[in-house]
């Protein structure tokens, strides 16, 4: 039988010259989500039915000559019917139980980092699921592996990394289950790159211009380390075949990944385990990562902040001390959008500090943990990938972006790797984090099979190599449907200010409105409560500190805020509809804030700082994540921000 084969379309590449789609206007936002009321139900339903049918035809057209294996009369059989009944019963109870879920879609939800899901991503995910691709390699995912690699390039472009695979130094990115694993991948890559020059020296590789001693080998740095890796690969390629294998084995035997930390540092007495410097506001995934890597939590040094941003002077002092004490540094982490406060670390100052330290012999990787704030970078990008000026970005907003915030985003291109979570500000379903490194050549050091001789490699080979994705990722089997969701969403909403940027634009506008309203709230309720926004928001998370009027005691203020939060938190014991709003809670610790900042906030709240004690060692505050795109409902003239503050005022008055 001769069946004509359909030739599938190629996956469109994101070439820089590709004509950008026209800018979207605000009404495009109306089509982006299922909506708080399920407004776009028929659109989603149409898509789901259309592509489910499409999937079925695909099955039938594989070998239409094969007869149906499940007989048409099967539905009449008792066993079939009993199974269907059981399945329905269980699905109905699941569906009923899920009604207790947290209503992330609602503009009344301003708690954690979750919101509605983008329709293109949700539809792409649903449509891909029945094909069940496994992105561990192209053998199990001929289509979605390439989409994942291209999604990495889309994110690279958003960050200001080279995104043209024809370039030797093109960036590379892949998806992970979340930001935690992406941060871990950053640690793995940084350690591999840091320790590799030491292994080359130990193996005695000749003629490739190796550093003079272990200390300088361990401080080769990212760019020079990648250049050295290239020299080694070229040198190796020029050896006769039998010697090539022997040399590779010799170097492999000296690598930290082969020896383990204990043996590696035992062999190199000049070196001690390197440290990771991160701001005290860093996510706890960094603690997990250091434990997992075996370096140990003690190697994570937390640096003080100023206004919840990494204190660049404290970083400088820590680096000076490391240099003086010959303490190697693996990585400095800057956070772009802290989990608790949404603040933006001075990435530019970290990059500058590395430049200065490199000249003095202390080198390290720079990783940006942008799990939360990564997609804010779309606000700073033109469609051609160029950076927008602060004035251009700021034209839409009252205060955003502060000069420091603009400088931080502008400096991303000078860092080595970034974590971004599509399942946070990318509005996509869970199971989608991303790790992106600036220069893909370093990834050779993570490959499970050490066949990293790819001399004279051109653009085509970039895709060919990364189709064996599981070679490079911490995970093995992974969801191809998640990759399809990320890739398709970035195609529908390219990662620049005129497209995807519409979403973060809404959230920053909402945060500015929230901040203004909080100040009004503070003035209006001055007779019953002292309230303040403890630090001006850098992005779209806004905190609110409260203290009942007349009270000076921190413990009492905390009890008050906890009672307010009781009504704002998820409570599975009560019907969802009884909940007016969802918010979250965080704390300010005096040792994190610093004495001066704590004094300032205590004064605003009329609290006595002397009442911080063992029982009340931190100030409890409300935290609001303003990522719902419909917080300001123009259609009905409702501001959920106003409503929230009206509700809060009522609660405060009731509690006082
Ligand atoms: C959320 C977050 C993480 C962890 O990401 P998961 O996706 O939850 O694993 C890491 N860093 C920051 C800054 C985050 O906000």
XYZ file of C-alpha atoms and ligand atoms in Angstrom:
671
model
C 0.000 0.000 0.000
C 1.298 3.399 -0.899
C 0.384 6.128 1.541
C 1.507 9.652 0.711
C 3.596 10.979 3.577
C 2.991 14.463 4.803
C 6.219 16.358 5.289
C 5.999 18.163 8.608
C 6.828 21.810 8.686
C 10.117 22.877 10.174
C 10.125 24.543 13.515
C 10.547 28.236 12.752
C 13.830 29.586 14.025
C 14.039 32.886 15.811
C 16.510 34.503 13.511
C 17.340 38.066 14.415
C 16.232 39.396 11.014
C 12.897 37.714 11.071
C 10.298 40.400 10.568
C 8.818 41.186 13.942
C 5.056 40.911 14.210
C 3.312 44.235 14.664
C 3.040 45.614 18.175
C 0.019 44.465 20.124
C -2.436 46.902 21.606
C -3.988 46.537 25.035
C -7.012 44.670 23.707
C -4.683 41.732 22.979
C -4.633 41.227 26.753
C -8.289 40.261 26.529
C -7.332 37.184 24.479
C -4.340 36.126 26.576
C -6.017 34.225 29.408
C -9.057 32.096 30.175
C -9.973 35.060 32.378
C -11.206 35.541 35.960
C -14.791 34.723 34.912
C -13.779 32.125 32.324
C -14.641 34.758 29.709
C -12.604 33.000 27.004
C -14.125 29.573 27.624
C -15.344 29.083 24.076
C -11.946 30.042 22.654
C -10.146 27.486 24.827
C -12.812 24.857 24.199
C -12.539 25.335 20.446
C -8.774 24.951 20.611
C -8.887 21.857 22.803
C -11.487 20.082 20.669
C -9.805 21.082 17.407
C -6.425 19.740 18.443
C -7.749 16.651 20.180
C -9.444 15.700 16.912
C -6.269 16.534 15.088
C -4.371 14.172 17.352
C -6.860 11.371 16.713
C -6.533 11.790 12.922
C -2.785 11.619 13.354
C -3.137 8.249 15.100
C -5.453 6.937 12.407
C -3.232 8.121 9.601
C -0.121 6.377 10.916
C -1.189 3.059 9.391
C -4.773 3.411 8.299
C -4.670 -0.173 7.012
C -4.426 -1.463 10.618
C -7.950 -2.263 11.835
C -9.159 -0.762 15.146
C -7.796 -2.880 18.003
C -10.607 -1.899 20.360
C -13.835 -3.296 18.943
C -16.701 -0.898 18.333
C -18.957 -3.103 20.465
C -16.532 -2.795 23.404
C -18.577 0.037 24.898
C -21.473 -2.383 25.404
C -19.465 -4.827 27.522
C -20.019 -4.886 31.297
C -16.297 -4.723 32.088
C -15.911 -1.646 29.913
C -18.909 0.014 31.468
C -17.785 -0.781 34.990
C -14.372 0.691 34.257
C -15.887 3.835 32.777
C -18.143 4.210 35.805
C -15.199 3.886 38.205
C -13.183 6.340 36.200
C -16.016 8.843 36.115
C -16.620 8.504 39.818
C -12.972 9.147 40.631
C -12.734 12.025 38.184
C -15.842 13.595 39.652
C -14.376 13.398 43.129
C -11.106 14.839 41.860
C -12.953 17.680 40.187
C -14.974 18.285 43.342
C -11.857 18.228 45.530
C -10.072 20.648 43.217
C -12.752 23.249 43.920
C -10.809 23.887 47.110
C -7.822 24.967 45.023
C -6.331 28.387 45.408
C -8.042 30.754 42.927
C -4.838 31.959 41.263
C -6.852 33.300 38.330
C -8.754 35.857 40.394
C -7.683 39.486 40.815
C -8.582 38.883 44.462
C -5.523 36.634 44.630
C -2.457 38.746 45.444
C -0.628 36.208 47.557
C 2.185 34.131 46.093
C 3.877 34.077 42.689
C 1.025 32.542 40.719
C -1.730 33.803 38.480
C -3.783 32.838 35.438
C -2.188 30.769 32.657
C -1.483 32.138 29.207
C -3.827 30.532 26.686
C -1.151 29.820 24.057
C 0.902 27.951 26.664
C -2.031 26.132 28.198
C -3.361 25.117 24.770
C 0.117 24.061 23.564
C 0.595 21.991 26.705
C -2.834 20.307 26.404
C -2.348 19.689 22.719
C 1.080 18.146 23.217
C 0.242 15.909 26.208
C -1.349 13.042 24.244
C 1.795 12.833 22.058
C 3.764 12.513 25.324
C 7.198 13.571 24.072
C 10.146 13.008 26.418
C 12.708 15.771 26.048
C 15.550 13.633 27.342
C 16.587 13.262 23.699
C 15.375 13.612 20.164
C 14.747 9.865 19.923
C 11.837 10.373 22.264
C 10.926 13.900 21.209
C 11.831 14.725 17.601
C 9.849 17.968 17.707
C 9.830 19.304 21.235
C 13.553 18.915 21.996
C 14.331 21.435 19.312
C 11.586 23.672 20.706
C 13.242 23.519 24.103
C 16.618 24.538 22.707
C 14.956 27.340 20.757
C 13.091 28.475 23.881
C 16.530 28.722 25.492
C 17.631 31.002 22.647
C 14.474 33.109 22.956
C 15.252 33.672 26.633
C 18.926 34.322 25.846
C 17.915 37.118 23.499
C 15.644 38.631 26.137
C 18.630 38.704 28.521
C 21.064 40.245 26.066
C 23.096 37.045 25.440
C 24.175 36.084 21.885
C 21.291 34.076 20.401
C 22.556 33.199 16.930
C 23.636 29.524 16.822
C 25.943 30.363 13.904
C 28.145 32.214 16.392
C 30.795 30.201 18.225
C 29.918 31.892 21.488
C 26.158 31.553 21.174
C 24.238 31.160 24.429
C 22.432 27.967 25.389
C 19.461 27.369 27.610
C 17.240 24.483 28.612
C 14.196 24.003 30.775
C 14.160 22.500 34.239
C 11.430 21.529 36.656
C 11.848 24.962 38.227
C 14.187 27.655 39.445
C 15.633 25.414 42.148
C 17.076 22.951 39.631
C 18.158 25.775 37.301
C 20.148 27.311 40.158
C 21.677 23.908 40.836
C 22.662 23.596 37.178
C 24.381 26.985 37.447
C 26.443 25.694 40.376
C 27.360 22.525 38.492
C 28.490 24.415 35.427
C 30.465 26.995 37.387
C 32.293 24.289 39.347
C 33.076 22.266 36.221
C 34.534 25.320 34.509
C 36.482 26.441 37.564
C 38.099 23.076 38.214
C 38.846 22.096 34.613
C 42.042 24.167 34.166
C 43.363 22.546 37.366
C 42.713 19.112 35.844
C 44.512 20.058 32.616
C 47.545 21.076 34.660
C 47.460 17.924 36.750
C 47.284 15.794 33.596
C 50.296 17.643 32.228
C 48.792 18.594 28.883
C 51.595 20.317 26.924
C 51.515 23.277 24.526
C 48.179 24.843 25.395
C 49.385 27.769 27.482
C 48.250 26.550 30.900
C 48.217 28.745 34.027
C 51.407 28.642 36.113
C 50.017 27.270 39.359
C 46.866 25.777 40.845
C 45.676 29.061 42.335
C 45.731 30.849 38.993
C 44.278 27.787 37.255
C 41.385 27.845 39.749
C 40.985 31.562 38.995
C 41.007 31.304 35.208
C 37.521 32.790 34.986
C 34.676 32.052 32.598
C 35.836 33.661 29.372
C 39.466 32.579 29.658
C 38.327 29.156 30.878
C 36.194 28.657 27.777
C 39.118 29.784 25.585
C 41.379 27.268 27.346
C 38.794 24.526 26.866
C 38.829 25.362 23.146
C 42.655 25.172 22.986
C 42.568 21.769 24.666
C 39.893 20.485 22.281
C 41.865 21.646 19.233
C 45.101 20.233 20.609
C 43.389 16.926 21.300
C 41.881 16.782 17.823
C 45.393 17.075 16.392
C 46.750 14.067 18.300
C 46.960 10.655 16.641
C 43.806 8.627 17.324
C 45.297 6.198 19.876
C 46.947 8.965 21.909
C 43.812 11.051 21.775
C 41.943 8.447 23.776
C 44.748 8.185 26.330
C 44.984 11.941 26.806
C 41.277 12.289 27.209
C 41.264 9.589 29.863
C 44.184 11.233 31.630
C 42.436 14.592 31.875
C 39.155 12.942 32.737
C 40.855 11.194 35.671
C 41.942 14.542 37.117
C 38.579 16.241 36.894
C 36.654 17.193 40.013
C 33.637 15.332 38.632
C 35.692 12.108 38.557
C 37.639 12.518 41.791
C 34.934 14.008 43.956
C 35.571 16.962 46.220
C 37.579 15.051 48.826
C 40.191 13.639 46.464
C 40.337 16.729 44.292
C 41.209 19.051 47.169
C 43.503 16.444 48.748
C 45.557 16.502 45.541
C 45.658 20.285 45.338
C 46.872 21.554 48.680
C 47.007 25.135 47.420
C 43.241 25.118 46.975
C 40.307 24.982 49.337
C 36.629 24.405 48.486
C 35.299 27.544 46.820
C 32.615 29.720 48.262
C 29.346 31.055 46.837
C 28.514 34.655 47.741
C 24.822 35.497 47.623
C 22.704 38.239 49.158
C 20.967 37.441 52.416
C 17.674 37.788 50.517
C 18.564 34.812 48.285
C 16.078 31.985 47.865
C 16.612 28.819 49.926
C 17.288 26.872 46.738
C 20.887 28.121 47.110
C 21.216 26.329 50.403
C 19.778 23.193 48.797
C 22.126 23.516 45.839
C 25.256 23.710 47.952
C 24.187 20.699 49.959
C 23.427 18.741 46.804
C 26.729 19.662 45.196
C 28.537 18.410 48.278
C 30.286 21.721 48.856
C 28.176 22.143 51.953
C 25.954 24.874 53.269
C 28.953 26.395 55.083
C 30.357 27.483 51.702
C 27.320 29.724 51.128
C 28.235 33.161 52.430
C 25.275 35.499 52.743
C 26.026 39.142 52.102
C 24.155 42.041 53.690
C 21.754 44.166 51.688
C 20.697 47.771 51.583
C 17.024 48.466 50.976
C 16.729 44.762 50.239
C 19.248 45.019 47.428
C 22.670 43.374 47.610
C 25.111 45.808 49.212
C 27.844 46.230 46.579
C 30.301 47.602 49.125
C 29.818 44.590 51.358
C 30.439 42.413 48.315
C 33.654 44.283 47.616
C 34.804 43.771 51.212
C 33.980 40.057 51.097
C 35.949 39.684 47.863
C 38.922 41.554 49.342
C 38.871 39.201 52.305
C 38.682 36.137 50.045
C 41.655 37.400 48.052
C 43.649 38.132 51.217
C 42.870 34.727 52.710
C 43.314 32.902 49.394
C 39.741 31.695 49.687
C 38.513 30.738 46.195
C 35.113 32.037 45.075
C 32.961 29.833 42.862
C 30.218 32.269 42.096
C 28.563 35.509 43.055
C 24.784 35.395 42.850
C 22.692 38.482 42.150
C 18.931 38.223 42.523
C 16.727 39.894 39.952
C 13.452 40.139 41.824
C 13.818 38.722 45.320
C 11.200 36.179 46.298
C 10.084 38.068 49.377
C 10.333 41.707 48.302
C 10.697 41.820 44.503
C 13.850 43.913 44.828
C 16.532 44.010 42.136
C 20.207 43.513 43.014
C 22.826 45.769 41.363
C 23.963 43.309 38.683
C 26.072 46.080 37.097
C 28.055 46.551 40.296
C 28.653 42.812 40.601
C 29.970 42.742 37.026
C 32.208 45.741 37.772
C 33.488 44.133 40.980
C 34.467 41.020 39.080
C 36.334 43.079 36.492
C 38.393 44.691 39.261
C 39.055 41.447 41.143
C 39.974 39.556 37.974
C 42.846 41.978 37.417
C 44.101 41.021 40.882
C 43.873 37.281 40.373
C 40.520 36.398 41.968
C 37.988 35.230 39.397
C 34.556 33.613 39.589
C 31.257 33.135 37.768
C 28.336 35.526 38.007
C 24.901 33.982 38.105
C 21.669 35.962 38.139
C 18.775 34.318 39.926
C 15.945 35.850 37.914
C 13.479 33.053 38.668
C 10.971 35.732 39.587
C 12.036 38.878 37.710
C 13.441 37.401 34.491
C 10.477 38.261 32.285
C 10.609 41.887 33.447
C 13.553 42.059 31.040
C 11.014 42.165 28.188
C 10.198 45.740 29.252
C 13.810 46.675 28.520
C 14.037 45.103 25.023
C 13.113 46.351 21.578
C 11.898 43.847 18.993
C 15.358 43.861 17.359
C 16.889 42.770 20.661
C 18.419 46.159 21.476
C 18.201 47.715 24.916
C 15.666 50.477 25.622
C 16.818 53.565 27.474
C 15.581 54.327 30.957
C 13.462 57.179 29.580
C 11.835 54.891 27.015
C 11.024 52.233 29.593
C 9.896 54.833 32.121
C 7.487 56.602 29.740
C 4.693 54.237 30.803
C 5.226 54.485 34.550
C 5.331 56.929 37.443
C 8.626 55.755 39.005
C 9.682 52.501 37.364
C 12.472 51.819 36.571
C 14.725 53.401 39.166
C 18.150 54.194 37.622
C 19.665 51.297 39.616
C 17.015 48.949 38.275
C 17.641 49.971 34.678
C 21.388 49.586 35.197
C 20.856 46.076 36.594
C 18.859 44.916 33.567
C 21.274 46.606 31.165
C 24.172 44.637 32.706
C 22.655 41.158 32.270
C 24.662 40.528 29.105
C 27.872 40.693 31.148
C 26.922 37.799 33.446
C 27.587 34.088 32.888
C 24.250 32.443 33.521
C 20.679 33.193 34.502
C 17.718 31.335 36.010
C 14.250 32.316 34.739
C 10.982 30.644 35.698
C 8.415 30.510 32.887
C 6.030 29.100 35.525
C 6.185 32.370 37.457
C 6.056 35.666 35.517
C 5.867 33.649 32.281
C 2.279 32.687 33.285
C 2.800 29.054 32.258
C 1.893 25.785 33.969
C 4.234 24.322 36.588
C 7.174 22.259 35.649
C 8.815 25.077 33.678
C 11.983 26.708 34.969
C 14.917 27.619 32.749
C 18.696 27.760 32.933
C 20.531 29.908 30.377
C 24.294 30.286 30.022
C 25.953 33.032 28.009
C 28.408 30.864 26.086
C 27.265 27.375 25.194
C 30.793 26.012 24.796
C 31.132 25.605 28.559
C 28.330 23.008 28.446
C 30.767 20.480 26.975
C 32.077 20.059 30.516
C 28.697 18.821 31.743
C 28.204 16.243 28.970
C 27.793 12.771 30.432
C 29.693 11.215 27.548
C 33.017 12.927 27.105
C 32.876 13.117 23.348
C 33.453 16.804 23.392
C 35.677 17.061 20.386
C 33.753 19.255 18.044
C 36.356 21.059 16.118
C 35.393 23.282 13.226
C 31.827 22.919 14.214
C 29.290 25.101 12.434
C 25.803 26.316 13.087
C 24.106 23.063 12.125
C 25.908 21.133 14.808
C 24.614 23.353 17.580
C 21.137 21.881 17.193
C 22.504 18.405 16.545
C 24.463 18.413 19.811
C 21.659 19.710 21.999
C 19.153 17.261 20.604
C 20.855 14.891 23.070
C 19.565 17.163 25.777
C 19.653 14.649 28.626
C 23.463 14.609 28.280
C 23.583 18.108 29.705
C 20.611 18.483 32.038
C 20.360 17.484 35.707
C 17.099 15.683 34.969
C 16.637 12.695 32.688
C 13.140 12.180 31.317
C 11.289 15.441 31.163
C 8.127 16.933 29.751
C 8.172 17.845 26.072
C 4.723 19.365 26.546
C 6.191 21.958 28.925
C 8.804 22.859 26.294
C 6.095 23.250 23.648
C 4.164 25.543 25.989
C 7.165 27.812 26.573
C 8.257 27.922 22.952
C 4.792 28.557 21.493
C 4.048 31.249 24.066
C 7.254 33.080 23.161
C 6.309 32.825 19.469
C 2.862 34.300 20.092
C 4.238 36.900 22.485
C 7.855 37.648 21.480
C 9.991 38.655 24.436
C 10.117 42.397 23.841
C 8.280 45.378 25.301
C 5.685 45.582 22.520
C 4.528 41.975 22.943
C 5.205 39.938 26.052
C 6.120 43.198 27.764
C 2.415 44.096 27.906
C 2.060 41.648 30.796
C 4.831 42.880 33.099
C 3.736 46.402 32.176
C 0.324 45.706 33.721
C 1.918 44.272 36.828
C 4.262 47.214 37.366
C 1.377 49.649 36.829
C -0.632 47.675 39.376
C 2.277 47.824 41.843
C 2.555 51.584 41.426
C -1.203 51.972 41.953
C -0.971 49.697 44.984
C 1.882 51.725 46.445
C -0.073 54.994 46.046
C -3.189 53.460 47.535
C -1.161 52.114 50.467
C 0.002 55.643 51.264
C -3.579 56.891 51.144
C -4.631 53.991 53.377
C -1.917 54.913 55.852
C -3.170 58.520 56.022
C -6.851 57.575 56.245
C -6.377 55.054 59.028
C -3.861 57.038 61.038
C -6.220 57.057 64.041
C -6.327 53.261 64.270
C -3.128 51.944 62.690
C 0.335 53.068 61.631
C 1.019 51.594 58.212
C 3.866 51.949 55.747
C 5.381 50.390 52.655
C 8.775 49.531 54.177
C 10.713 50.099 50.959
C 9.625 51.433 47.588
C 9.001 48.442 45.314
C 11.554 47.792 42.560
C 9.037 45.805 40.561
C 5.705 44.179 41.265
C 5.860 42.909 44.851
C 4.686 45.356 47.500
C 4.862 44.815 51.243
C 2.843 46.577 53.921
C 3.904 46.909 57.561
C 1.228 47.657 60.164
C 1.092 48.498 63.852
C -2.068 49.320 65.833
C -2.052 52.965 67.009
C -0.769 53.358 70.541
C 1.231 50.136 70.513
C 5.037 50.216 70.796
C 5.683 46.508 71.215
C 6.962 44.423 68.265
C 5.445 41.182 69.574
C 2.029 42.804 69.811
C 2.294 44.295 66.306
C 3.248 40.847 64.967
C 0.234 39.229 66.611
C -1.952 41.889 64.992
C -0.534 41.330 61.495
C -0.777 37.544 61.921
C -4.471 37.930 62.750
C -4.962 40.025 59.608
C -3.125 37.403 57.602
C -5.309 34.619 59.056
C -8.139 36.009 56.934
C -5.952 36.304 53.847
C -4.510 32.820 53.778
C -5.700 29.629 52.188
C -8.026 27.755 54.570
C -9.148 24.330 53.300
C -11.651 24.046 56.190
C -13.848 26.867 54.922
C -15.701 27.434 51.643
C -13.587 29.364 49.195
C -16.287 31.965 48.644
C -16.002 33.175 52.233
C -12.572 34.449 51.435
C -12.502 38.063 50.267
C -8.838 38.330 49.289
C -5.663 36.269 49.321
C -2.414 37.820 50.498
C 0.826 36.459 51.880
C 3.141 37.272 54.723
C 6.856 37.729 55.205
C 9.175 39.082 57.855
C 11.842 41.725 58.287
C 14.756 40.668 60.449
C 16.803 43.419 62.095
C 20.074 41.606 61.313
C 19.089 41.474 57.626
C 17.790 45.016 57.385
C 20.609 46.652 59.319
C 20.218 48.924 62.312
C 19.591 52.179 60.396
C 16.879 50.713 58.183
C 15.185 49.005 61.106
C 15.218 52.303 63.033
C 13.619 54.095 60.097
C 10.828 51.535 59.724
C 10.248 51.291 63.490
C 9.949 55.085 63.644
C 7.395 55.123 60.817
C 5.371 52.500 62.658
C 5.954 54.114 66.101
C 7.474 50.854 67.342
C 10.119 50.687 70.018
C 13.138 48.858 68.473
C 14.168 47.820 71.999
C 11.173 45.447 72.034
C 12.780 43.133 69.486
C 13.649 40.097 71.601
C 13.940 36.313 71.401
C 10.197 35.875 71.042
C 9.829 38.732 68.539
C 13.127 38.672 66.660
C 11.555 39.887 63.417
C 8.754 42.100 62.196
C 5.842 40.343 60.491
C 4.513 42.189 57.435
C 1.982 41.591 54.661
C 3.317 40.773 51.198
C 1.431 41.227 47.940
C 2.315 39.779 44.547
C 0.673 41.944 41.916
C 0.844 39.773 38.818
C -2.811 39.360 37.943
C -3.383 41.280 34.682
C -6.938 42.259 35.650
C -6.327 43.995 38.970
C -7.661 47.149 37.419
C -10.885 46.215 35.643
C -11.559 48.998 33.150
C -14.657 47.310 31.749
C -16.567 47.632 35.013
C -14.637 50.493 36.543
C -13.487 48.315 39.440
C -10.083 48.503 41.043
C -9.429 45.351 43.030
C -6.628 47.294 44.662
C -9.124 49.814 46.060
C -11.400 46.984 47.117
C -8.538 45.241 48.867
C -7.669 48.343 50.857
C -11.337 48.917 51.727
C -11.447 45.344 52.980
C -8.197 45.756 54.893
C -9.485 48.977 56.486
C -12.597 47.160 57.634
C -10.538 44.299 59.107
C -8.133 46.696 60.805
C -11.002 48.644 62.389
C -12.640 45.427 63.538
C -9.431 44.164 65.119
C -8.454 47.420 66.803
C 10.880 30.921 43.046
C 12.305 31.205 43.151
C 13.258 30.186 43.111
C 12.883 28.714 43.082
O 12.183 28.391 41.951
P 11.218 27.102 41.899
O 10.654 27.226 40.537
O 10.212 27.258 43.001
O 12.075 25.902 42.074
C 14.582 30.531 43.143
N 14.959 31.826 43.216
C 14.072 32.835 43.257
C 14.558 34.244 43.309
C 12.703 32.566 43.228
O 11.822 33.574 43.279
